[in-house]
Tab-separated table of C-alpha atoms in Angstrom:
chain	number	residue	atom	x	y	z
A	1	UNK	CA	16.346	-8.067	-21.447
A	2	UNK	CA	17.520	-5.393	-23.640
A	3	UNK	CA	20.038	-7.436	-25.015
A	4	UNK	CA	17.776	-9.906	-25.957
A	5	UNK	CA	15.108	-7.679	-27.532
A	6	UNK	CA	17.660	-5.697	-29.827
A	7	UNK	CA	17.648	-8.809	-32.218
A	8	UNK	CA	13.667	-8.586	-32.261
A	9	UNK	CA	13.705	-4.701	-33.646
A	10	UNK	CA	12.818	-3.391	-36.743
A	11	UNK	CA	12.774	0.627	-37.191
A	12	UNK	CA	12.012	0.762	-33.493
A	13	UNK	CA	8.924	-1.574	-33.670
A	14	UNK	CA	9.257	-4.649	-31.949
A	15	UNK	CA	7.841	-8.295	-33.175
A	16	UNK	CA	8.862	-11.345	-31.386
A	17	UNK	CA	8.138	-10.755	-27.704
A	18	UNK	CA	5.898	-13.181	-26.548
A	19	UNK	CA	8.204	-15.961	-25.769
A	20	UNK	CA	9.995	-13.233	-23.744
A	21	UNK	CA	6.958	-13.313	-21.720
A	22	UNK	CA	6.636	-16.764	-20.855
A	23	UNK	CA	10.331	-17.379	-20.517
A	24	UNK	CA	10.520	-19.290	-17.480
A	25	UNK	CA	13.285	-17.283	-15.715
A	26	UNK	CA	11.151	-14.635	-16.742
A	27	UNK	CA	8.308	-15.654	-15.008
A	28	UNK	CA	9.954	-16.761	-11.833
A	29	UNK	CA	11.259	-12.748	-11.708
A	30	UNK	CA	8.493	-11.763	-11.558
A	31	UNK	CA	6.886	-14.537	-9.326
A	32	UNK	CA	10.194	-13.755	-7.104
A	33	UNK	CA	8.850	-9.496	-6.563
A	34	UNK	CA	5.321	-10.684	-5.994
A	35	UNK	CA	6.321	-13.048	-3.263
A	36	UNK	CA	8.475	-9.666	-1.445
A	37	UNK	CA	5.682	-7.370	-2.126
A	38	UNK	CA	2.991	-10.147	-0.226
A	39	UNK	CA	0.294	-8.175	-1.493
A	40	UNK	CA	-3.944	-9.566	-0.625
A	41	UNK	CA	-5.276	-12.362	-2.248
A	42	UNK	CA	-7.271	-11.303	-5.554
A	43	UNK	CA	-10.786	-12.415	-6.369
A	44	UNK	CA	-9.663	-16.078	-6.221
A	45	UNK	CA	-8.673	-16.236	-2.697
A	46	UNK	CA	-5.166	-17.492	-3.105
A	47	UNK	CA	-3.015	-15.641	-1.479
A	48	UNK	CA	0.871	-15.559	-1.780
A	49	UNK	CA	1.622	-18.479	0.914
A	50	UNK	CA	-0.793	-20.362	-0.533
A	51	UNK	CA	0.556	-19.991	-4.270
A	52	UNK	CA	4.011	-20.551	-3.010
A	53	UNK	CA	3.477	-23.860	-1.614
A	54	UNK	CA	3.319	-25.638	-5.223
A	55	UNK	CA	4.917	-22.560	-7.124
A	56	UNK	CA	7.363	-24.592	-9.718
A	57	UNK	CA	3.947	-26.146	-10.980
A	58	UNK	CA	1.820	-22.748	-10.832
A	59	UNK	CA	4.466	-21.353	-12.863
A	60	UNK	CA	5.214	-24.255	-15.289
A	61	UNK	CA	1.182	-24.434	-16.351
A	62	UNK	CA	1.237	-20.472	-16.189
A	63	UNK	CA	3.820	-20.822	-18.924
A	64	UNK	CA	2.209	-23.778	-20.851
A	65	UNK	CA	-0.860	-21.258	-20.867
A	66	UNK	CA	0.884	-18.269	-22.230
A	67	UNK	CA	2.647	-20.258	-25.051
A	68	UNK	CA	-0.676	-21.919	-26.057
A	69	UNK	CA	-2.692	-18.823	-26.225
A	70	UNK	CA	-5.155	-19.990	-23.356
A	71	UNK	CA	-4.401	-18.082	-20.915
A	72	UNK	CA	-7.052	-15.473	-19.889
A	73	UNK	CA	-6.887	-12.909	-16.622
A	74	UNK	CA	-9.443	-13.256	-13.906
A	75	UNK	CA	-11.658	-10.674	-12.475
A	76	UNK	CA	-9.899	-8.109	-10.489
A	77	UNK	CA	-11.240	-7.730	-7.085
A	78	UNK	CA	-12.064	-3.922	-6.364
A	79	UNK	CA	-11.297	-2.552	-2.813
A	80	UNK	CA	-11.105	1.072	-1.641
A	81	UNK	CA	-7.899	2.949	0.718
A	82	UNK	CA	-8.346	5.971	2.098
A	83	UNK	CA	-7.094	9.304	0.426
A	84	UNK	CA	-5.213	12.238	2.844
A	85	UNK	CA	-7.854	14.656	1.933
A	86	UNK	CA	-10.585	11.723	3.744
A	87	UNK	CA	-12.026	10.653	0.172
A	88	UNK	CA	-11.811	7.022	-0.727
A	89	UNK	CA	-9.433	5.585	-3.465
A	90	UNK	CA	-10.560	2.493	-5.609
A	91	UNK	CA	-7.671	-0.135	-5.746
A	92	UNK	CA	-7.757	-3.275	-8.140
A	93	UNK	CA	-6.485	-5.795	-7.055
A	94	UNK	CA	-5.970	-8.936	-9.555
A	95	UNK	CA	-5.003	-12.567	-8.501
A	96	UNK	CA	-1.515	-13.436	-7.722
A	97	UNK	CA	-1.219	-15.444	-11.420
A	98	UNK	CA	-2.593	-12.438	-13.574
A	99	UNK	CA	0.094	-10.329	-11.072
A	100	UNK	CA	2.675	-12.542	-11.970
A	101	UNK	CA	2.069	-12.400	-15.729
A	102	UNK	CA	1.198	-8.815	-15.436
A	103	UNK	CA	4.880	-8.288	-14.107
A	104	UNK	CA	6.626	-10.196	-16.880
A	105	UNK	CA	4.494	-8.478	-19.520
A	106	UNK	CA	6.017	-5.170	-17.932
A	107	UNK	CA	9.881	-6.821	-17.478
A	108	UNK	CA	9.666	-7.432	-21.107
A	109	UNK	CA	8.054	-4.077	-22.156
A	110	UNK	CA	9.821	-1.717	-20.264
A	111	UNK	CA	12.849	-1.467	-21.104
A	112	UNK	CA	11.245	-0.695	-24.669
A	113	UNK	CA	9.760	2.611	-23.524
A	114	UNK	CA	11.768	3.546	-21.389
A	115	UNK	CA	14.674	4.448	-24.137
A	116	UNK	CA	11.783	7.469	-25.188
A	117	UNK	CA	10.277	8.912	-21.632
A	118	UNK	CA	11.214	12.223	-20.753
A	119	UNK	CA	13.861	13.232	-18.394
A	120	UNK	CA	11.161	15.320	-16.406
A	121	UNK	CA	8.799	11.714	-15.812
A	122	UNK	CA	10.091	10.606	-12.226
A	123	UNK	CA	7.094	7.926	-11.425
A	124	UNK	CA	7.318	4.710	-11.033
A	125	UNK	CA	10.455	4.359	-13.436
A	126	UNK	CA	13.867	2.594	-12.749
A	127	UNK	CA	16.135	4.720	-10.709
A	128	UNK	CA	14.162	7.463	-10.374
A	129	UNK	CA	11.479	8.460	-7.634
A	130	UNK	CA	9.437	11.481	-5.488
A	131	UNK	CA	12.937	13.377	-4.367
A	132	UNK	CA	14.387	13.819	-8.146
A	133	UNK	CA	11.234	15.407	-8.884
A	134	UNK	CA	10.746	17.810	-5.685
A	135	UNK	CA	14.819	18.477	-6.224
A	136	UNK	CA	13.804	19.565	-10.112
A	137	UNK	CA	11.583	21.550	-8.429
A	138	UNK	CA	13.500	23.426	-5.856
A	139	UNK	CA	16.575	23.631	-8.835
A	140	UNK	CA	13.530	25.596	-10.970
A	141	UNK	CA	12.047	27.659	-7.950
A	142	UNK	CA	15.809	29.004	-6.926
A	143	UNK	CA	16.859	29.902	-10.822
A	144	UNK	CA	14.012	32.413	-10.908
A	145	UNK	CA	11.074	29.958	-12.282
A	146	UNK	CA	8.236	31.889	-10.260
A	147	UNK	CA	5.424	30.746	-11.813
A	148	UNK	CA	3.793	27.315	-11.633
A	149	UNK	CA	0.694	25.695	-13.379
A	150	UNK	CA	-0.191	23.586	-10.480
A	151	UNK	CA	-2.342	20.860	-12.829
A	152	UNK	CA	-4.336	17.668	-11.390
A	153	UNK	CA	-5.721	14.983	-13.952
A	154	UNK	CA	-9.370	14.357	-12.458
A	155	UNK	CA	-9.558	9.968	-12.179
A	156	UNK	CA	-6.879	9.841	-14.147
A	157	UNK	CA	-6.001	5.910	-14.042
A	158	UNK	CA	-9.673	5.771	-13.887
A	159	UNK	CA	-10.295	7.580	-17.224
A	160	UNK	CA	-7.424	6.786	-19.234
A	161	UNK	CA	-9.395	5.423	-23.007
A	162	UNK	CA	-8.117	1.872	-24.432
A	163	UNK	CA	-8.533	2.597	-27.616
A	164	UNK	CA	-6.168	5.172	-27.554
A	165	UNK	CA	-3.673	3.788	-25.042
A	166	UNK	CA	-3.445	0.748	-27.223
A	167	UNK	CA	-2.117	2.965	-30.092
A	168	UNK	CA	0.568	4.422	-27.849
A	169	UNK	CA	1.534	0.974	-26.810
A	170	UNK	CA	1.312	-0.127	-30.827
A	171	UNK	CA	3.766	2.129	-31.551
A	172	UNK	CA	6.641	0.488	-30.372
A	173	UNK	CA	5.406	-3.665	-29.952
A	174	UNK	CA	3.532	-5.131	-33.165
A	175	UNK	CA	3.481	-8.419	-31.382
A	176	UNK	CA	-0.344	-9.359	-31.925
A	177	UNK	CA	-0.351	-11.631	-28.548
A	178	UNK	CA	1.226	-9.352	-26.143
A	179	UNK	CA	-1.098	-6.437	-27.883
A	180	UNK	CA	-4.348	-8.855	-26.756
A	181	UNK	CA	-2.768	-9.443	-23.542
A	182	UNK	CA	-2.320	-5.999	-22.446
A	183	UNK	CA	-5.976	-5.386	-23.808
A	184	UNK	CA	-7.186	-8.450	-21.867
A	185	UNK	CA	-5.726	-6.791	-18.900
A	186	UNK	CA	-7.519	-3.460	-19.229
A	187	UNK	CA	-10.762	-5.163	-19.876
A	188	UNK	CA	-10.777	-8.065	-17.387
A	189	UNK	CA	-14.021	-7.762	-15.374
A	190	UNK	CA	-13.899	-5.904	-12.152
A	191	UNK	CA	-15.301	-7.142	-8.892
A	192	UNK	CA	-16.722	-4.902	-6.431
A	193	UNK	CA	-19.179	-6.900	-3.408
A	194	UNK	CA	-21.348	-9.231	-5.764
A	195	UNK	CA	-21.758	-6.668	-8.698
A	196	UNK	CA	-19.122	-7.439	-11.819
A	197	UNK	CA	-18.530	-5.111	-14.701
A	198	UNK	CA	-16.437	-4.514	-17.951
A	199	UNK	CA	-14.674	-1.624	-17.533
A	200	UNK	CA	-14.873	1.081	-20.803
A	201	UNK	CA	-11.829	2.752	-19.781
A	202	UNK	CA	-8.796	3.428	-17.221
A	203	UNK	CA	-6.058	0.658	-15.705
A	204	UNK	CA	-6.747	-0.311	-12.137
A	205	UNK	CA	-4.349	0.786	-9.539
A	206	UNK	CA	-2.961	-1.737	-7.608
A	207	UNK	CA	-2.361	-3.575	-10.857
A	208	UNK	CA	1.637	-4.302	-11.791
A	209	UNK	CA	1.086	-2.835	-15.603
A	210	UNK	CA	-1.155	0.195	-14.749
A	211	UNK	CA	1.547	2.506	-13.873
A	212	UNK	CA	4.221	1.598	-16.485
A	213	UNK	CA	1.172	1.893	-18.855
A	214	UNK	CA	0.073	5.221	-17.400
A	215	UNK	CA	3.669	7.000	-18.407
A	216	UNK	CA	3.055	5.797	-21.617
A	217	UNK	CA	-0.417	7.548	-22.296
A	218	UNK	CA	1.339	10.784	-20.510
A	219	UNK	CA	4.201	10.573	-22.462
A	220	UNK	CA	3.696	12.476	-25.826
A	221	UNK	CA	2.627	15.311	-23.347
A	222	UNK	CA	5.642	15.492	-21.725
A	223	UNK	CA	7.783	15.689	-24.812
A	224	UNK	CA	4.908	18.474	-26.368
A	225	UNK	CA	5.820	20.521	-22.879
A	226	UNK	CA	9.510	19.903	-23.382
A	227	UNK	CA	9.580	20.462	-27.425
A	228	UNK	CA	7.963	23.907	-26.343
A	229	UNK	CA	10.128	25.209	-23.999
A	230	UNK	CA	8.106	24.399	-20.278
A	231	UNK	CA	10.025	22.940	-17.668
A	232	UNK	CA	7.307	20.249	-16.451
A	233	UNK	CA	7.972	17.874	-13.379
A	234	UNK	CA	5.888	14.970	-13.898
A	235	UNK	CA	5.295	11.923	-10.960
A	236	UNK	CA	2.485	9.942	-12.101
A	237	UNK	CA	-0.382	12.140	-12.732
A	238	UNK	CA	0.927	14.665	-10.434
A	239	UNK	CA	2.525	17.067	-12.517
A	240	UNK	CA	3.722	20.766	-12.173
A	241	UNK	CA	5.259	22.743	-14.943
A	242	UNK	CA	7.425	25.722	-13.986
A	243	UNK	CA	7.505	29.254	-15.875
A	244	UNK	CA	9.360	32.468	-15.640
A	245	UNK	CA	6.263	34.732	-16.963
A	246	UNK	CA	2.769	34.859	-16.271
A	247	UNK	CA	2.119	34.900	-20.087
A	248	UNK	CA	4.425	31.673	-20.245
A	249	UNK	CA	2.442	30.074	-17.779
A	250	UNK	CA	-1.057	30.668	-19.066
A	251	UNK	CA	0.303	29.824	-22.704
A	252	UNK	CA	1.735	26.425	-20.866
A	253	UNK	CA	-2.383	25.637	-19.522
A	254	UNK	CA	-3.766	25.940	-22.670
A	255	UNK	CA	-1.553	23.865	-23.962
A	256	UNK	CA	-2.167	21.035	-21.476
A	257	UNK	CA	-6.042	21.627	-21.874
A	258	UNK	CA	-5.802	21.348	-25.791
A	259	UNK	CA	-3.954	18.093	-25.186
A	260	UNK	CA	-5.895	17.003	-22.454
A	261	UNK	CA	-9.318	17.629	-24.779
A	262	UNK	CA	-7.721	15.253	-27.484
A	263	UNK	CA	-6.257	12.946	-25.189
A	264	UNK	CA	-9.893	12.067	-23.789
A	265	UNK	CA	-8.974	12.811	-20.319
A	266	UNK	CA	-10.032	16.522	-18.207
A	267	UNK	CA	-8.016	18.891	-15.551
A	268	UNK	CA	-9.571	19.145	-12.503
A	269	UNK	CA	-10.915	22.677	-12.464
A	270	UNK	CA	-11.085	23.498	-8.959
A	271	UNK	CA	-7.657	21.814	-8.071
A	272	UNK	CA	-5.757	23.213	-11.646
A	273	UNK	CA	-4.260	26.630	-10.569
A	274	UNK	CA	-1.973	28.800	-12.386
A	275	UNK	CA	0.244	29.957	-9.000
A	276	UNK	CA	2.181	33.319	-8.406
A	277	UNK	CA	4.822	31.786	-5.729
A	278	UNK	CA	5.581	35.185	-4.664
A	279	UNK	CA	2.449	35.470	-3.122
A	280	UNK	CA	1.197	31.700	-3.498
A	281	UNK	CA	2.075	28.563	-2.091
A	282	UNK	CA	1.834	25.349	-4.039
A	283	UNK	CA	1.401	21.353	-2.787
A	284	UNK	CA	3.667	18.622	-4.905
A	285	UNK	CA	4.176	15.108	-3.955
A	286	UNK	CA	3.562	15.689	0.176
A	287	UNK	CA	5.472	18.842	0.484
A	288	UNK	CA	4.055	22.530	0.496
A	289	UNK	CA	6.665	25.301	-1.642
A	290	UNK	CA	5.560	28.763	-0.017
A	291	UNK	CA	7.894	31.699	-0.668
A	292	UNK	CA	10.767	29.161	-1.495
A	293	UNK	CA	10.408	27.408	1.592
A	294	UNK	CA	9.955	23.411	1.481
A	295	UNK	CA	8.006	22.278	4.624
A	296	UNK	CA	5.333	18.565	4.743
A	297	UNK	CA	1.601	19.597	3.557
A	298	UNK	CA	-0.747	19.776	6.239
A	299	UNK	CA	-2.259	16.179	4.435
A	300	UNK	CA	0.623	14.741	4.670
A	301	UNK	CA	1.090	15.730	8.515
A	302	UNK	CA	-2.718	14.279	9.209
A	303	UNK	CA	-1.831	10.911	7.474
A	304	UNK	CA	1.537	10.624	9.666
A	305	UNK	CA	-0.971	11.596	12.612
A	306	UNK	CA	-3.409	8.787	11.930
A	307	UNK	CA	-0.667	6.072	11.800
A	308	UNK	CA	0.735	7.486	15.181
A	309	UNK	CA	-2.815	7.736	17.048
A	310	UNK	CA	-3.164	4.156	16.235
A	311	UNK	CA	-0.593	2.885	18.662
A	312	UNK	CA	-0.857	5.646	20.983
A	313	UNK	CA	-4.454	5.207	22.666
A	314	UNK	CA	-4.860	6.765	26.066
A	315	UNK	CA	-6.038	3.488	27.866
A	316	UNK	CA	-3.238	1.790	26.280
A	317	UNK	CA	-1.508	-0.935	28.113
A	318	UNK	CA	1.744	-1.040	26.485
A	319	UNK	CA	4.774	-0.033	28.401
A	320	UNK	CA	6.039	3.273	27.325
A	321	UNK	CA	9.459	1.839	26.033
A	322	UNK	CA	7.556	-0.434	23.946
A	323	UNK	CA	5.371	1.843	22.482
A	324	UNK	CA	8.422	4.076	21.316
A	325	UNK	CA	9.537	1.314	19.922
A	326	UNK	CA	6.518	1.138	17.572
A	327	UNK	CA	6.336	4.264	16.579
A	328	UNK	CA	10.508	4.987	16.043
A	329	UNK	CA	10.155	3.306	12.828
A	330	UNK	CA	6.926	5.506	11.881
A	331	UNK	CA	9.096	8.847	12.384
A	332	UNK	CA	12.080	7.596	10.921
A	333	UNK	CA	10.615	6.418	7.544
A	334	UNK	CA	8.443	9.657	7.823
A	335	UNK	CA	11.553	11.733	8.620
A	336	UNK	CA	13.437	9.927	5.428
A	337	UNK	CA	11.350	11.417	3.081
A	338	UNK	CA	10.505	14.882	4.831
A	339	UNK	CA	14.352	15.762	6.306
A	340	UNK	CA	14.598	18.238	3.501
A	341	UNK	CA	11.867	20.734	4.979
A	342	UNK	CA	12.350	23.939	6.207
A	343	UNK	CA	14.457	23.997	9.555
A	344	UNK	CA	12.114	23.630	12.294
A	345	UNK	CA	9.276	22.789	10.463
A	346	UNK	CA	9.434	19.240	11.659
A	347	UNK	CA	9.074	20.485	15.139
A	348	UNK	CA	5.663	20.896	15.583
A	349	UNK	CA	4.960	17.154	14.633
A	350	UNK	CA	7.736	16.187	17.554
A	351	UNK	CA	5.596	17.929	20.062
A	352	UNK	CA	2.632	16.379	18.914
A	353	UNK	CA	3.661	12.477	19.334
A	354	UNK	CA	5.414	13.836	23.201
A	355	UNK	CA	1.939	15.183	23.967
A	356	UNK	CA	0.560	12.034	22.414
A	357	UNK	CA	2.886	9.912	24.966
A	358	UNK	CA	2.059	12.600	28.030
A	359	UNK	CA	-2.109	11.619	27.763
A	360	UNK	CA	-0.993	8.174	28.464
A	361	UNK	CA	1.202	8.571	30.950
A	362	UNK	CA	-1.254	11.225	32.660
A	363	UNK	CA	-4.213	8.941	32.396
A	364	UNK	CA	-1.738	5.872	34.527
A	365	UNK	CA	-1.752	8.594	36.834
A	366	UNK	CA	-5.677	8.696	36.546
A	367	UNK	CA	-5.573	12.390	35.550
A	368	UNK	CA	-8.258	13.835	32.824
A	369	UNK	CA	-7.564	15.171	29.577
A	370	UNK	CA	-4.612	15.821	26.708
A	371	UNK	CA	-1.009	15.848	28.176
A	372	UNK	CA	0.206	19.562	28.243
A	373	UNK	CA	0.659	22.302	30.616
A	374	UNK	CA	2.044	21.243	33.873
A	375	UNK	CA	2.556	17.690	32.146
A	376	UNK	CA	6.056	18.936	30.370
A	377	UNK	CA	7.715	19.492	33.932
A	378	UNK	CA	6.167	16.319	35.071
A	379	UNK	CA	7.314	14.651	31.637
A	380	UNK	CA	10.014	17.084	29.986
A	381	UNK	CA	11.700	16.409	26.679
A	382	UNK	CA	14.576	15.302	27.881
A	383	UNK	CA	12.635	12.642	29.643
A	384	UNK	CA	11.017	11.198	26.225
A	385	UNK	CA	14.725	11.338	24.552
A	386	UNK	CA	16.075	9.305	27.779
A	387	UNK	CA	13.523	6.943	26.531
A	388	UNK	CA	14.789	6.519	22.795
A	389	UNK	CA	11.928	8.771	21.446
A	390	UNK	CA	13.053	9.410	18.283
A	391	UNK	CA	12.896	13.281	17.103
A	392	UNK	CA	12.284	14.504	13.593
A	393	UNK	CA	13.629	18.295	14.524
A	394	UNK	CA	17.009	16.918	16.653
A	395	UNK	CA	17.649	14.295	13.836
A	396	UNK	CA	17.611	17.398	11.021
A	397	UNK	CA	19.529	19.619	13.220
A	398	UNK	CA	22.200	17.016	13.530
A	399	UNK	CA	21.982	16.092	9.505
A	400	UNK	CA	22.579	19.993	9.155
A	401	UNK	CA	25.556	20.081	11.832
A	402	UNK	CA	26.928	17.167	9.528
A	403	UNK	CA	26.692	19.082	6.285
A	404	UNK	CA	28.521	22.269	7.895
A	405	UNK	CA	31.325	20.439	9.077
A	406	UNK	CA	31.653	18.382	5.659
A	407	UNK	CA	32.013	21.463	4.016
């Protein structure tokens, strides 16, 4: 793609994109990551299976529509997921066709903005992710960075003003048609039960273009933090920004708050802290930093808690051996991401999903109550591991072992 768009620049502004977007090998891409993701139906009803059954056709008029101007998005269905802290997060979901377009718009697009992010923008970008960022952080934290502006965007993606994200996006494309296409995007009507609206402002999340668009709004903040000095780790609209000095720190906050202002978005002010982490700790993309020490937030250990009570009822009827192998692949993703935390943090959660596994086994044996006390000789650890249990505490002790001998 970035060979192809080179010929279409002028002084960094590009023209001629359009017919990028509704390149057929283009579109089928981007058909092609749909299909794998298999996300709901939007507003339409069609889901993925059903789009795929006549695809070369969808795609071929999806095309036709693009070239001729015609085509136009279709209300985004809104839907709700829960948060970890128990609040409720809106999702917008648009039809598989405006996903499809949506994705080509950002295969074409991308690669444009991406020459310009910031090295300290790990969200949602190409090669980059959640453990670059918390690995910034604990390279920051070690080389004496001990205070942190702990900042939180309130709605964000909610809040975000057109008007002023078109600009950014002007910069750098001057093609008039993918311009109103982006635009048509942000404005298409949102759904919610049988009430519709226009929305003023924000990009729906759940939609393909709302998070590549979202670095670009953020972005001429992270090159103001870097031009001035801050180290800032940015994922999304989670970002932290990492000081040696108090005075550095509070000078960093008023800088994000003057941007912020003129930006048209606001800092949360009960969740924006400026943090000593001498005598503070500090949450940052599921993990909690306290005195230097990495270990999973308590939200983050409720949300892996929720997913494991779910195929763990008491009056369950699943064989035990079955039910492990349910959950294995539960604590090994979960272990993937939180195997960096403090050795024996991880521990606690282990003995949580055994007792889990005792109250069904105790209840077979009609016996009352929570499986602890006499139920670990009846049931011992050993027994569960016998079993294939996987454990988030043995599997870091061996991952340690393995690093002491490598080295």
């Amino acid at each position: 793609m970035l060979a192809a768009l080179e010929t279409e620049a002028k002084g960094f502004v590009w023209f001629r994109l359009i017919d990028k977007v509704y390149s057929p090998k283009n579109l089928w891409s981007s058909w092609a990551k749909s299909a794998k993701n298999n996300g709901s139906a939007g507003a339409d009803g069609i889901t993925i299976d059903r789009y795929e059954k006549d695809a070369e056709a969808n795609l071929e008029h999806l095309s036709e529509q693009l070239r001729t101007g015609t085509y136009q998005p279709k209300v985004i269905r809104r839907t709700y997921i829960p948060k970890a802290d128990g609040t409720m997060r809106p999702l917008g979901i648009p039809t598989v066709r405006d996903r499809i377009v949506q994705g080509a718009v950002r295969h074409v697009i991308e690669p444009i903005f991406e020459k310009e992010f910031a090295a300290h923008s790990y969200g949602f970008r190409p090669g980059k992710g959640c453990k670059d960022g918390l690995r910034r952080v604990d390279e920051l934290l070690k080389s004496g960075y001990r205070y942190v502006v702990d900042a939180d965007l309130a709605s964000y993606f909610d809040t975000i003003p057109h008007g002023l994200l078109m600009k950014e996006v002007a910069r750098r494309v001057a093609d008039g048609r993918v311009l109103k296409l982006i635009e048509a995007f942000l404005k298409a009507n949102i759904m919610e039960g049988l009430s519709q609206w226009t929305p003023m402002a924000g990009a729906p999340q759940g939609a393909v273009l709302s998070p590549l668009l979202s670095n670009i709004y953020l972005n001429p903040l992270d090159h103001l933090m870097a031009g001035k000095g801050y180290e800032m780790v940015r994922y999304a609209d989670d970002f932290v920004i990492l000081c040696k000095s108090k005075e550095q720190a509070q000078a960093a906050l008023a800088q994000v708050k003057q941007w912020t202002a003129q930006a048209g978005l606001s800092l949360h002010p009960e969740k924006t802290r400026l943090i000593d982490t001498a005598t503070e700790s500090f949450e940052f993309l599921g993990y909690r930093f306290d005195k230097g020490r990495r270990m999973p937030r308590n939200k983050s250990k409720l949300k892996l808690r929720e997913t494991i009570r779910a195929y763990t009822p008491r009056k369950s009827g699943v064989s035990l051996g079955a039910t492990i192998a349910r959950i294995n692949p539960v604590l090994r993703g979960w272990y993937g991401y939180f195997k960096h935390a403090r050795k024996g943090s991880l521990r606690e959660v282990d003995g949580w999903v055994r007792m889990r596994l005792r109250s069904i086994l105790r209840r077979r044996q009609h016996r009352r109550g929570r499986g602890r006390g006499a139920d670990h000789q009846r049931w011992p650890n050993a027994f569960f591991a016998k079993a294939g249990l996987f454990s988030l505490d043995e599997a870091q002790h061996l991952a340690r072992q393995s690093m002491k001998v490598a080295h």
